[in-house]
mmCIF file of C-alpha atoms and ligand atoms in Angstrom:
data_model
loop_
_atom_site.group_PDB
_atom_site.id
_atom_site.type_symbol
_atom_site.label_atom_id
_atom_site.label_comp_id
_atom_site.label_asym_id
_atom_site.label_seq_id
_atom_site.Cartn_x
_atom_site.Cartn_y
_atom_site.Cartn_z
ATOM 1 C CA MET A 1 8.538 -20.150 2.874
ATOM 2 C CA SER A 2 4.893 -19.071 2.910
ATOM 3 C CA ALA A 3 3.758 -15.437 2.876
ATOM 4 C CA THR A 4 2.315 -15.880 6.367
ATOM 5 C CA ALA A 5 5.641 -17.063 7.763
ATOM 6 C CA ILE A 6 7.455 -14.163 6.095
ATOM 7 C CA PHE A 7 4.928 -11.717 7.555
ATOM 8 C CA ILE A 8 5.296 -13.173 11.050
ATOM 9 C CA ILE A 9 9.081 -12.982 10.829
ATOM 10 C CA GLY A 10 8.798 -9.373 9.627
ATOM 11 C CA ILE A 11 6.556 -8.443 12.547
ATOM 12 C CA ALA A 12 8.881 -10.109 15.038
ATOM 13 C CA ALA A 13 11.898 -8.378 13.497
ATOM 14 C CA ALA A 14 10.157 -4.987 13.694
ATOM 15 C CA GLY A 15 9.302 -5.603 17.348
ATOM 16 C CA LEU A 16 12.869 -6.574 18.205
ATOM 17 C CA LEU A 17 14.199 -3.574 16.300
ATOM 18 C CA ALA A 18 11.848 -1.258 18.187
ATOM 19 C CA ALA A 19 12.835 -2.738 21.541
ATOM 20 C CA ALA A 20 16.525 -2.414 20.676
ATOM 21 C CA ALA A 21 16.039 1.202 19.548
ATOM 22 C CA VAL A 22 14.210 2.118 22.749
ATOM 23 C CA PHE A 23 16.896 0.451 24.867
ATOM 24 C CA VAL A 24 19.766 2.146 23.053
ATOM 25 C CA ILE A 25 18.171 5.611 23.147
ATOM 26 C CA ALA A 26 17.032 5.376 26.739
ATOM 27 C CA PHE A 27 20.344 4.160 28.111
ATOM 28 C CA ARG A 28 22.839 5.808 25.831
ATOM 29 C CA ARG A 29 25.538 7.907 27.425
ATOM 30 C CA GLU A 30 25.673 11.524 26.427
ATOM 31 C CA PRO A 31 28.974 12.513 24.823
ATOM 32 C CA GLU A 32 31.446 14.263 27.067
ATOM 33 C CA ALA A 33 30.403 17.875 26.835
ATOM 34 C CA GLY A 34 33.128 19.288 29.112
ATOM 35 C CA PRO A 35 32.375 21.396 32.106
ATOM 36 C CA LEU A 36 29.045 23.148 32.085
ATOM 37 C CA VAL A 37 29.484 26.874 32.497
ATOM 38 C CA GLY A 38 27.149 29.800 32.656
ATOM 39 C CA GLU A 39 27.062 33.562 32.971
ATOM 40 C CA LEU A 40 25.280 35.363 35.755
ATOM 41 C CA ASP A 41 22.554 37.672 34.569
ATOM 42 C CA ARG A 42 22.384 41.417 35.241
ATOM 43 C CA GLU A 43 20.068 41.152 38.199
ATOM 44 C CA ALA A 44 22.328 38.677 39.942
ATOM 45 C CA LEU A 45 25.353 40.897 39.372
ATOM 46 C CA LYS A 46 23.491 43.882 40.823
ATOM 47 C CA LEU A 47 22.523 41.971 43.927
ATOM 48 C CA ASP A 48 26.049 40.715 44.344
ATOM 49 C CA ARG A 49 27.520 44.218 44.118
ATOM 50 C CA ALA A 50 25.036 45.455 46.699
ATOM 51 C CA ALA A 51 26.009 42.627 49.036
ATOM 52 C CA ARG A 52 29.703 43.396 48.665
ATOM 53 C CA ARG A 53 29.042 47.076 49.313
ATOM 54 C CA GLU A 54 27.134 46.215 52.466
ATOM 55 C CA ARG A 55 29.930 43.988 53.718
ATOM 56 C CA ALA A 56 32.484 46.736 53.081
ATOM 57 C CA GLU A 57 30.378 49.187 55.048
ATOM 58 C CA ARG A 58 30.116 46.710 57.925
ATOM 59 C CA ALA A 59 33.897 46.309 57.882
ATOM 60 C CA ALA A 60 34.390 50.053 57.934
ATOM 61 C CA ALA A 61 31.992 50.309 60.849
ATOM 62 C CA LEU A 62 34.162 47.866 62.802
ATOM 63 C CA GLY A 63 37.040 50.352 62.507
ATOM 64 C CA GLU A 64 39.176 48.445 60.116
ATOM 65 C CA ALA A 65 40.919 50.031 57.196
ATOM 66 C CA ALA A 66 39.375 49.772 53.740
ATOM 67 C CA GLY A 67 40.053 46.476 51.916
ATOM 68 C CA GLY A 68 36.793 44.631 51.897
ATOM 69 C CA VAL A 69 37.810 41.027 51.326
ATOM 70 C CA ALA A 70 40.516 40.789 54.028
ATOM 71 C CA VAL A 71 38.297 42.515 56.601
ATOM 72 C CA LEU A 72 35.323 40.421 55.617
ATOM 73 C CA GLU A 73 37.330 37.211 56.075
ATOM 74 C CA ARG A 74 38.226 38.143 59.611
ATOM 75 C CA THR A 75 34.761 39.395 60.398
ATOM 76 C CA GLU A 76 33.069 36.268 59.202
ATOM 77 C CA GLU A 77 35.595 34.135 61.007
ATOM 78 C CA ASP A 78 35.046 36.147 64.154
ATOM 79 C CA LEU A 79 31.296 35.880 63.888
ATOM 80 C CA THR A 80 30.818 32.271 62.830
ATOM 81 C CA GLY A 81 34.059 30.494 63.671
ATOM 82 C CA ALA A 82 34.001 29.009 60.180
ATOM 83 C CA ALA A 83 36.841 29.146 57.710
ATOM 84 C CA PRO A 84 36.594 32.206 55.490
ATOM 85 C CA VAL A 85 35.139 31.693 52.051
ATOM 86 C CA GLU A 86 36.873 33.343 49.187
ATOM 87 C CA LEU A 87 34.271 35.057 47.083
ATOM 88 C CA ALA A 88 34.415 34.551 43.367
ATOM 89 C CA ASP A 89 34.317 37.519 41.056
ATOM 90 C CA PRO A 90 31.039 37.027 39.173
ATOM 91 C CA LEU A 91 32.313 39.054 36.237
ATOM 92 C CA THR A 92 35.168 36.741 35.422
ATOM 93 C CA GLU A 93 34.564 33.495 37.247
ATOM 94 C CA ARG A 94 32.807 30.525 35.615
ATOM 95 C CA VAL A 95 31.503 27.840 37.863
ATOM 96 C CA GLU A 96 31.690 24.162 36.857
ATOM 97 C CA VAL A 97 28.512 22.234 37.412
ATOM 98 C CA SER A 98 28.382 18.430 37.412
ATOM 99 C CA GLU A 99 26.015 16.599 35.095
ATOM 100 C CA ALA A 100 24.055 15.381 38.101
ATOM 101 C CA GLU A 101 23.575 18.973 39.284
ATOM 102 C CA PHE A 102 22.717 20.135 35.790
ATOM 103 C CA GLY A 103 20.099 17.346 35.397
ATOM 104 C CA VAL A 104 18.235 16.381 32.209
ATOM 105 C CA THR A 105 17.965 19.134 29.648
ATOM 106 C CA ARG A 106 14.701 19.945 27.970
ATOM 107 C CA ARG A 107 16.055 18.637 24.663
ATOM 108 C CA MET A 108 17.120 15.345 26.242
ATOM 109 C CA PHE A 109 13.701 15.032 27.842
ATOM 110 C CA PHE A 110 11.840 15.556 24.553
ATOM 111 C CA ASN A 111 14.191 13.285 22.589
ATOM 112 C CA ARG A 112 13.699 10.462 25.040
ATOM 113 C CA SER A 113 9.960 11.031 25.179
ATOM 114 C CA LEU A 114 9.674 10.854 21.387
ATOM 115 C CA ALA A 115 11.828 7.735 21.238
ATOM 116 C CA GLY A 116 9.730 6.116 23.947
ATOM 117 C CA ILE A 117 6.443 6.932 22.201
ATOM 118 C CA PHE A 118 7.773 5.637 18.880
ATOM 119 C CA GLY A 119 9.006 2.439 20.505
ATOM 120 C CA ILE A 120 5.695 1.852 22.266
ATOM 121 C CA PHE A 121 3.870 2.387 18.966
ATOM 122 C CA LEU A 122 6.024 -0.201 17.207
ATOM 123 C CA LEU A 123 5.592 -2.687 20.018
ATOM 124 C CA GLN A 124 1.830 -2.221 19.904
ATOM 125 C CA PHE A 125 1.905 -2.773 16.148
ATOM 126 C CA ALA A 126 3.893 -5.980 16.605
ATOM 127 C CA VAL A 127 1.536 -7.256 19.298
ATOM 128 C CA ALA A 128 -1.529 -6.374 17.203
ATOM 129 C CA GLY A 129 -0.044 -8.165 14.188
ATOM 130 C CA LEU A 130 0.613 -11.297 16.207
ATOM 131 C CA ALA A 131 -2.875 -11.147 17.705
ATOM 132 C CA PHE A 132 -4.330 -10.828 14.204
ATOM 133 C CA LEU A 133 -2.377 -13.826 12.972
ATOM 134 C CA TRP A 134 -2.841 -15.943 16.063
ATOM 135 C CA PRO A 135 -5.770 -17.990 14.663
ATOM 136 C CA LYS A 136 -3.625 -18.849 11.649
ATOM 137 C CA LEU A 137 -0.832 -20.045 13.860
ATOM 138 C CA LYS A 138 -3.282 -22.459 15.444
ATOM 139 C CA GLY A 139 -4.862 -23.552 12.122
ATOM 140 C CA GLY A 140 -7.572 -22.168 9.871
ATOM 141 C CA PHE A 141 -7.367 -20.290 6.592
ATOM 142 C CA GLY A 142 -3.735 -19.865 5.612
ATOM 143 C CA THR A 143 -2.797 -23.361 6.795
ATOM 144 C CA PRO A 144 -3.379 -26.901 5.424
ATOM 145 C CA ILE A 145 -6.999 -27.946 6.029
ATOM 146 C CA ASN A 146 -8.237 -31.526 5.957
ATOM 147 C CA VAL A 147 -11.583 -31.547 4.162
ATOM 148 C CA GLY A 148 -12.440 -35.233 4.409
ATOM 149 C CA SER A 149 -12.491 -38.415 2.386
ATOM 150 C CA ILE A 150 -11.367 -38.137 -1.239
ATOM 151 C CA ALA A 151 -13.753 -40.929 -2.245
ATOM 152 C CA ASP A 152 -16.717 -39.107 -0.696
ATOM 153 C CA ILE A 153 -15.753 -35.818 -2.306
ATOM 154 C CA ARG A 154 -15.435 -37.475 -5.714
ATOM 155 C CA ARG A 155 -18.961 -38.796 -5.378
ATOM 156 C CA GLN A 156 -20.270 -35.365 -4.450
ATOM 157 C CA VAL A 157 -18.587 -33.318 -7.171
ATOM 158 C CA LEU A 158 -19.013 -35.617 -10.150
ATOM 159 C CA LEU A 159 -22.602 -36.588 -10.774
ATOM 160 C CA GLY A 160 -23.824 -39.709 -12.570
ATOM 161 C CA ASP A 161 -24.717 -37.806 -15.756
ATOM 162 C CA GLY A 162 -21.169 -36.495 -16.038
ATOM 163 C CA SER A 163 -22.049 -32.973 -14.864
ATOM 164 C CA ILE A 164 -20.118 -31.244 -12.104
ATOM 165 C CA GLN A 165 -21.405 -29.975 -8.768
ATOM 166 C CA PRO A 166 -18.523 -28.118 -7.063
ATOM 167 C CA LEU A 167 -18.158 -28.655 -3.322
ATOM 168 C CA PHE A 168 -17.740 -25.473 -1.312
ATOM 169 C CA VAL A 169 -15.439 -25.772 1.710
ATOM 170 C CA ALA A 170 -16.008 -22.692 3.872
ATOM 171 C CA ALA A 171 -12.986 -23.214 6.159
ATOM 172 C CA ALA A 172 -10.704 -23.247 3.116
ATOM 173 C CA GLN A 173 -12.686 -20.622 1.171
ATOM 174 C CA ALA A 174 -12.410 -23.038 -1.729
ATOM 175 C CA TRP A 175 -14.416 -24.818 -4.376
ATOM 176 C CA VAL A 176 -13.368 -28.435 -4.888
ATOM 177 C CA VAL A 177 -13.870 -29.586 -8.475
ATOM 178 C CA PRO A 178 -12.921 -32.687 -10.454
ATOM 179 C CA PHE A 179 -9.860 -32.329 -12.650
ATOM 180 C CA ALA A 180 -8.127 -35.190 -14.414
ATOM 181 C CA ALA A 181 -4.346 -34.947 -14.239
ATOM 182 C CA ASP A 182 -4.224 -35.991 -17.895
ATOM 183 C CA ASP A 183 -5.925 -32.707 -18.789
ATOM 184 C CA VAL A 184 -2.882 -30.693 -17.736
ATOM 185 C CA ALA A 185 -0.915 -31.421 -20.908
ATOM 186 C CA GLY A 186 -1.567 -28.707 -23.486
ATOM 187 C CA SER A 187 -3.627 -26.582 -21.073
ATOM 188 C CA SER A 188 -2.757 -23.212 -19.522
ATOM 189 C CA PHE A 189 -1.330 -25.218 -16.613
ATOM 190 C CA ASP A 190 1.156 -27.101 -18.774
ATOM 191 C CA GLY A 191 4.676 -26.764 -17.397
ATOM 192 C CA LEU A 192 3.465 -25.362 -14.091
ATOM 193 C CA THR A 193 3.172 -27.044 -10.752
ATOM 194 C CA VAL A 194 -0.565 -27.526 -10.842
ATOM 195 C CA PRO A 195 -1.968 -28.839 -7.581
ATOM 196 C CA VAL A 196 -4.231 -31.707 -8.434
ATOM 197 C CA ILE A 197 -4.884 -35.046 -6.849
ATOM 198 C CA ALA A 198 -3.807 -37.616 -9.409
ATOM 199 C CA SER A 199 -6.534 -39.605 -11.043
ATOM 200 C CA ASP A 200 -6.910 -43.023 -9.480
ATOM 201 C CA GLY A 201 -7.598 -45.431 -12.315
ATOM 202 C CA PRO A 202 -10.969 -44.460 -13.720
ATOM 203 C CA GLU A 203 -11.491 -42.029 -10.838
ATOM 204 C CA THR A 204 -11.005 -38.349 -11.462
ATOM 205 C CA GLY A 205 -8.501 -36.084 -9.785
ATOM 206 C CA LEU A 206 -9.485 -33.115 -7.629
ATOM 207 C CA MET A 207 -8.537 -29.485 -7.634
ATOM 208 C CA ALA A 208 -9.291 -26.690 -5.136
ATOM 209 C CA LEU A 209 -10.149 -23.236 -6.520
ATOM 210 C CA TRP A 210 -10.046 -20.140 -4.329
ATOM 211 C CA GLN A 211 -13.583 -18.734 -4.170
ATOM 212 C CA ARG A 212 -12.240 -15.195 -4.562
ATOM 213 C CA CYS A 213 -12.658 -13.492 -7.931
ATOM 214 C CA VAL A 214 -9.263 -12.484 -9.296
ATOM 215 C CA HIS A 215 -10.703 -9.196 -10.570
ATOM 216 C CA LEU A 216 -11.566 -7.354 -7.355
ATOM 217 C CA GLY A 217 -12.062 -10.136 -4.850
ATOM 218 C CA CYS A 218 -15.813 -10.833 -4.786
ATOM 219 C CA ARG A 219 -16.923 -14.316 -3.806
ATOM 220 C CA VAL A 220 -17.629 -16.201 -7.040
ATOM 221 C CA PRO A 221 -20.662 -18.531 -6.893
ATOM 222 C CA GLU A 222 -21.153 -21.584 -9.055
ATOM 223 C CA CYS A 223 -23.733 -21.705 -11.830
ATOM 224 C CA LEU A 224 -24.911 -25.274 -12.362
ATOM 225 C CA SER A 225 -26.910 -24.480 -15.467
ATOM 226 C CA SER A 226 -23.940 -23.079 -17.372
ATOM 227 C CA GLN A 227 -21.412 -25.332 -15.567
ATOM 228 C CA GLY A 228 -19.166 -22.459 -14.572
ATOM 229 C CA PHE A 229 -18.364 -19.822 -11.971
ATOM 230 C CA GLU A 230 -19.941 -16.413 -12.636
ATOM 231 C CA CYS A 231 -19.029 -13.340 -10.645
ATOM 232 C CA PRO A 232 -22.027 -11.125 -9.805
ATOM 233 C CA CYS A 233 -19.871 -8.015 -9.230
ATOM 234 C CA HIS A 234 -18.587 -7.249 -12.737
ATOM 235 C CA GLY A 235 -19.504 -10.315 -14.727
ATOM 236 C CA SER A 236 -16.269 -12.300 -14.931
ATOM 237 C CA LYS A 237 -16.909 -15.909 -15.959
ATOM 238 C CA TYR A 238 -14.837 -19.036 -15.544
ATOM 239 C CA ASN A 239 -15.510 -22.671 -16.425
ATOM 240 C CA PHE A 240 -15.630 -25.326 -13.714
ATOM 241 C CA HIS A 241 -11.835 -25.726 -13.906
ATOM 242 C CA GLY A 242 -11.536 -22.055 -13.023
ATOM 243 C CA GLU A 243 -10.285 -21.127 -16.497
ATOM 244 C CA TYR A 244 -11.053 -17.585 -17.649
ATOM 245 C CA ARG A 245 -13.858 -17.275 -20.151
ATOM 246 C CA ASP A 246 -15.209 -13.718 -20.015
ATOM 247 C CA GLY A 247 -15.201 -10.364 -18.199
ATOM 248 C CA PRO A 248 -12.549 -8.137 -16.638
ATOM 249 C CA ALA A 249 -10.728 -10.852 -14.640
ATOM 250 C CA PRO A 250 -7.023 -10.679 -15.521
ATOM 251 C CA ARG A 251 -6.295 -14.426 -15.163
ATOM 252 C CA ASN A 252 -7.769 -17.799 -14.313
ATOM 253 C CA MET A 253 -9.182 -18.330 -10.830
ATOM 254 C CA ASP A 254 -6.419 -18.956 -8.311
ATOM 255 C CA ARG A 255 -6.059 -22.431 -6.849
ATOM 256 C CA PHE A 256 -4.565 -24.007 -3.744
ATOM 257 C CA ALA A 257 -2.115 -26.853 -3.456
ATOM 258 C CA VAL A 258 -3.816 -30.140 -2.527
ATOM 259 C CA THR A 259 -2.422 -33.355 -1.119
ATOM 260 C CA ALA A 260 -3.794 -36.705 0.006
ATOM 261 C CA THR A 261 -3.191 -38.181 3.454
ATOM 262 C CA ASP A 262 -2.290 -41.842 3.953
ATOM 263 C CA GLY A 263 -5.831 -42.330 5.196
ATOM 264 C CA GLY A 264 -7.297 -41.079 1.898
ATOM 265 C CA ASP A 265 -8.325 -37.602 3.006
ATOM 266 C CA LEU A 266 -8.014 -34.473 0.900
ATOM 267 C CA VAL A 267 -5.900 -31.657 2.366
ATOM 268 C CA ILE A 268 -6.115 -28.154 0.926
ATOM 269 C CA ASP A 269 -3.058 -26.042 1.668
ATOM 270 C CA THR A 270 -4.616 -22.581 1.798
ATOM 271 C CA GLY A 271 -1.162 -21.077 2.416
ATOM 272 C CA THR A 272 0.023 -22.075 -1.074
ATOM 273 C CA VAL A 273 -1.744 -20.241 -3.906
ATOM 274 C CA VAL A 274 -1.087 -20.998 -7.573
ATOM 275 C CA GLN A 275 -1.830 -18.296 -10.146
ATOM 276 C CA THR A 276 -2.120 -18.923 -13.867
ATOM 277 C CA ALA A 277 -2.619 -16.684 -16.882
ATOM 278 C CA ARG A 278 -5.882 -16.568 -18.830
ATOM 279 C CA ALA A 279 -6.444 -19.906 -20.496
ATOM 280 C CA LYS A 280 -5.927 -19.875 -24.262
ATOM 281 C CA VAL A 281 -7.039 -23.497 -24.515
ATOM 282 C CA THR A 282 -9.666 -24.690 -22.064
ATOM 283 C CA THR A 283 -9.995 -28.153 -20.548
ATOM 284 C CA ILE A 284 -13.765 -28.164 -20.116
ATOM 285 C CA ALA A 285 -16.625 -26.656 -22.103
ATOM 286 C CA TYR A 286 -18.386 -23.474 -21.001
ATOM 287 C CA PRO A 287 -21.180 -22.542 -21.128
ATOM 288 C CA GLN A 288 -23.100 -25.797 -21.246
ATOM 289 C CA GLY A 289 -26.441 -24.108 -20.591
ATOM 290 C CA PRO A 290 -28.001 -20.764 -19.627
ATOM 291 C CA SER A 291 -25.894 -18.308 -17.653
ATOM 292 C CA CYS A 292 -26.947 -17.299 -14.122
ATOM 293 C CA LEU A 293 -26.154 -13.598 -14.651
HETATM 294 S S1 FES B 1 -14.877 -8.871 -8.709
HETATM 295 FE FE1 FES B 1 -15.526 -10.461 -10.018
HETATM 296 S S2 FES B 1 -15.702 -9.485 -11.885
HETATM 297 FE FE2 FES B 1 -15.085 -7.911 -10.607
#
């Protein structure tokens, strides 16, 4: 599985995880907390005592004997015709409040807000990742790219005098160079899966080198006079097979897998990169002339 596919799956998984987290947090049921109770504060108690005193005085004024609650019940019934309400003692009574009456606590509000913001952030990240990768899903760098007729490319890269003129393919960010499959044996590619179009009789094979310098990623231009690639950033040098020759580069130039279509076209799979260690034995001479640096 290619790195791009793994990345896409990772992004999709993160998005699904975020959506699931938001759903679970937003719709979770709070644990049973039992009845919600509360104490009246001092001010409320003072007001309540004053009200009771006033009612008692009203009862006394009506000529009834002392005994506030009984008198009050009759008085209220007389006045309103409604059933008397038994007053709760605020000092000892706790009143149960339903969850609906109690509403959403401040802590619940902030928890859900944070979860929502986090979920939205993850969703945005997932969408941005997909948007970034969308061109690759439709083709382009990171996918197999057909770069045209193998016969034509052979003619372009291998000149009549035996010298090499690499072909730069911008869409694939690659240099196409000749490389005979017979050269693999005994080279730094021996034993590895080296992507090369097999030689066709006297015709040479082809290899696609990533234009990116393996030191710090500068674009490496060709140097026809020396017959190699020479990096202008820090001076790394490679021969025309991308084998390390000089400078701080830690390995040979990277290369892409290549295949041939039934119609004889060259396809560079820019999603499959092959890395190889610095060449101890090289398959082509370098330099063959003055350096460009
Ligand atoms: S980036 Fe090429 S030598 Fe440093």
